[in-house]
Coordinates of N, CA and C in Angstrom, one line a residue:
M11 N -17.4 -11.4 -12.3 CA -16.4 -11.0 -13.3 C -17.2 -10.6 -14.6
K12 N -18.2 -11.3 -14.9 CA -18.9 -11.0 -16.2 C -19.5 -9.6 -16.1
K13 N -20.0 -9.1 -14.9 CA -20.5 -7.8 -14.8 C -19.5 -6.7 -15.1
L14 N -18.3 -6.9 -14.5 CA -17.2 -6.0 -14.8 C -16.8 -6.0 -16.3
W15 N -16.8 -7.2 -16.8 CA -16.4 -7.4 -18.3 C -17.4 -6.6 -19.1
K16 N -18.7 -6.7 -18.8 CA -19.7 -6.0 -19.6 C -19.6 -4.5 -19.4
Y17 N -19.2 -4.1 -18.2 CA -19.0 -2.6 -17.9 C -17.9 -2.1 -18.8
I18 N -16.8 -2.8 -18.9 CA -15.7 -2.4 -19.7 C -16.1 -2.4 -21.2
E19 N -16.9 -3.4 -21.6 CA -17.3 -3.5 -23.0 C -18.1 -2.3 -23.4
K20 N -18.9 -1.7 -22.5 CA -19.7 -0.5 -22.8 C -18.9 0.7 -23.0
K21 N -17.7 0.7 -22.6 CA -16.8 1.9 -22.8 C -16.5 2.1 -24.3
N22 N -16.4 3.3 -24.7 CA -16.2 3.6 -26.1 C -14.7 3.8 -26.4
W23 N -13.9 2.7 -26.1 CA -12.5 2.6 -26.2 C -12.2 1.6 -27.3
P24 N -11.0 1.7 -27.9 CA -10.5 0.6 -28.7 C -10.3 -0.7 -27.9
A25 N -10.4 -1.8 -28.6 CA -10.3 -3.1 -27.9 C -9.0 -3.3 -27.1
E26 N -7.9 -2.8 -27.7 CA -6.6 -2.9 -27.0 C -6.6 -2.2 -25.6
K27 N -7.2 -1.0 -25.6 CA -7.3 -0.2 -24.3 C -8.2 -1.0 -23.3
K28 N -9.3 -1.6 -23.8 CA -10.2 -2.3 -23.0 C -9.5 -3.5 -22.3
Y29 N -8.6 -4.2 -23.1 CA -7.9 -5.4 -22.6 C -6.9 -4.9 -21.5
R30 N -6.2 -3.8 -21.8 CA -5.2 -3.3 -20.8 C -5.9 -2.9 -19.5
F31 N -7.1 -2.2 -19.7 CA -7.8 -1.8 -18.5 C -8.3 -3.0 -17.7
A32 N -8.8 -4.1 -18.4 CA -9.2 -5.3 -17.8 C -8.1 -6.0 -17.0
L33 N -6.9 -6.0 -17.6 CA -5.7 -6.6 -16.9 C -5.4 -5.8 -15.7
L34 N -5.4 -4.5 -15.8 CA -5.1 -3.6 -14.6 C -6.2 -3.8 -13.6
L35 N -7.4 -3.7 -13.9 CA -8.5 -3.8 -13.0 C -8.5 -5.2 -12.2
F36 N -8.5 -6.3 -13.0 CA -8.5 -7.6 -12.3 C -7.2 -7.9 -11.6
G37 N -6.1 -7.4 -12.1 CA -4.8 -7.6 -11.4 C -4.8 -6.9 -10.1
C38 N -5.3 -5.6 -10.0 CA -5.4 -4.9 -8.7 C -6.4 -5.6 -7.8
L39 N -7.5 -6.0 -8.3 CA -8.6 -6.7 -7.5 C -8.0 -7.9 -6.9
F40 N -7.4 -8.8 -7.7 CA -6.8 -10.0 -7.2 C -5.7 -9.8 -6.2
A41 N -4.9 -8.8 -6.5 CA -3.7 -8.5 -5.6 C -4.3 -8.0 -4.2
L42 N -5.3 -7.2 -4.3 CA -6.0 -6.8 -3.0 C -6.6 -7.9 -2.2
I43 N -7.2 -8.8 -2.9 CA -7.7 -10.0 -2.3 C -6.6 -10.8 -1.6
G44 N -5.5 -11.0 -2.4 CA -4.4 -11.7 -1.8 C -3.8 -11.0 -0.6
F45 N -3.7 -9.7 -0.6 CA -3.2 -8.9 0.5 C -4.1 -9.0 1.7
A46 N -5.4 -9.0 1.5 CA -6.4 -9.1 2.6 C -6.3 -10.5 3.2
L47 N -6.1 -11.5 2.4 CA -5.9 -12.9 2.9 C -4.6 -13.0 3.7
W48 N -3.5 -12.3 3.2 CA -2.3 -12.4 4.0 C -2.5 -11.6 5.3
L49 N -3.2 -10.5 5.4 CA -3.5 -9.8 6.6 C -4.2 -10.7 7.6
I50 N -5.1 -11.6 7.2 CA -5.7 -12.5 8.1 C -4.8 -13.6 8.5
V51 N -4.0 -14.2 7.6 CA -3.1 -15.3 7.9 C -2.0 -14.8 8.8
Q52 N -1.5 -13.6 8.6 CA -0.3 -13.2 9.3 C -0.5 -13.1 10.8
N53 N -1.7 -13.1 11.3 CA -1.9 -13.1 12.7 C -1.6 -14.4 13.3
F54 N -1.7 -15.5 12.6 CA -1.5 -16.8 13.1 C -0.1 -17.4 12.7
A55 N 0.3 -17.1 11.4 CA 1.5 -17.7 10.9 C 1.9 -16.9 9.6
L56 N 3.1 -17.2 9.1 CA 3.6 -16.6 7.8 C 3.5 -15.1 7.9
S57 N 4.1 -14.5 8.9 CA 4.0 -13.1 9.0 C 5.1 -12.3 8.4
S58 N 6.0 -12.9 7.7 CA 7.1 -12.2 7.1 C 6.7 -11.5 5.7
W59 N 7.5 -10.5 5.3 CA 7.1 -9.8 4.1 C 7.2 -10.7 2.8
D60 N 8.1 -11.7 2.9 CA 8.2 -12.7 1.8 C 6.9 -13.3 1.5
W61 N 6.2 -13.7 2.6 CA 4.9 -14.3 2.4 C 3.9 -13.4 1.8
M62 N 4.0 -12.1 2.2 CA 3.0 -11.1 1.6 C 3.2 -11.0 0.1
I63 N 4.4 -11.0 -0.4 CA 4.7 -11.0 -1.8 C 4.1 -12.2 -2.5
C64 N 4.2 -13.4 -1.8 CA 3.6 -14.6 -2.4 C 2.1 -14.5 -2.5
F65 N 1.5 -14.0 -1.4 CA 0.1 -13.9 -1.4 C -0.5 -12.9 -2.4
I66 N 0.3 -12.0 -2.7 CA -0.1 -11.0 -3.7 C 0.2 -11.4 -5.2
A67 N 1.4 -12.0 -5.4 CA 1.9 -12.2 -6.7 C 1.2 -13.4 -7.4
Y68 N 0.9 -14.5 -6.7 CA 0.3 -15.6 -7.3 C -1.1 -15.3 -7.8
P69 N -2.0 -14.6 -7.0 CA -3.3 -14.2 -7.5 C -3.2 -13.2 -8.7
L70 N -2.1 -12.4 -8.6 CA -1.9 -11.4 -9.7 C -1.6 -12.2 -11.0
M71 N -0.8 -13.2 -11.0 CA -0.4 -13.9 -12.2 C -1.7 -14.7 -12.7
L72 N -2.4 -15.2 -11.7 CA -3.6 -16.0 -12.1 C -4.7 -15.1 -12.7
S73 N -4.7 -13.8 -12.3 CA -5.7 -12.9 -12.9 C -5.4 -12.6 -14.4
W74 N -4.1 -12.6 -14.8 CA -3.7 -12.4 -16.2 C -4.1 -13.6 -17.0
I75 N -3.9 -14.8 -16.4 CA -4.3 -16.0 -17.1 C -5.9 -16.1 -17.3
M76 N -6.6 -15.7 -16.2 CA -8.0 -15.7 -16.2 C -8.6 -14.7 -17.3
V77 N -8.0 -13.5 -17.4 CA -8.4 -12.5 -18.4 C -8.2 -13.1 -19.8
F78 N -7.1 -13.7 -20.0 CA -6.8 -14.4 -21.3 C -7.9 -15.4 -21.6
L79 N -8.1 -16.3 -20.7 CA -9.1 -17.4 -20.9 C -10.5 -16.8 -21.1
F80 N -10.9 -15.8 -20.3 CA -12.2 -15.2 -20.4 C -12.3 -14.5 -21.7
S81 N -11.2 -13.8 -22.2 CA -11.3 -13.1 -23.4 C -11.4 -14.0 -24.6
C82 N -11.0 -15.3 -24.5 CA -11.2 -16.2 -25.6 C -12.7 -16.5 -25.8
K83 N -13.4 -16.4 -24.8 CA -14.9 -16.7 -24.9 C -15.7 -15.4 -25.2
Y84 N -15.3 -14.3 -24.5 CA -16.0 -13.0 -24.7 C -15.0 -12.0 -25.1
A85 N -14.9 -11.8 -26.4 CA -13.9 -10.8 -26.9 C -14.5 -9.4 -26.9
F86 N -13.6 -8.4 -26.7 CA -14.0 -7.0 -26.7 C -14.2 -6.6 -28.2
H87 N -15.0 -5.6 -28.4 CA -15.2 -5.0 -29.7 C -14.6 -3.6 -29.7
D88 N -14.2 -3.2 -30.8 CA -13.6 -1.8 -30.9 C -14.7 -0.8 -30.7
G89 N -14.4 0.3 -30.0 CA -15.4 1.4 -29.9 C -15.4 2.2 -31.2
E90 N -16.4 3.0 -31.3 CA -16.5 3.9 -32.4 C -15.5 5.0 -32.4
A91 N -15.0 5.4 -33.6 CA -14.0 6.4 -33.6 C -14.6 7.8 -33.3
R92 N -13.9 8.6 -32.6 CA -14.5 9.9 -32.2 C -14.0 11.0 -33.2

């Protein structure tokens, strides 16, 4: 996560855009991880679509909390005006 955070920090964007991109990036990443986990589990049990939503939504919500907590320690800085 820290490598992705540093990659976003290197962008010459305002801090607000960096936070939005981080939320989008980590949200998509965690949702894909939850979906992959559901694809594995659905072969054995919990194969309904309701469970797929649960496997995607909970990691998605946790990613937003994680970005908030991580941003408390490593804040983004504003990029230079163009």
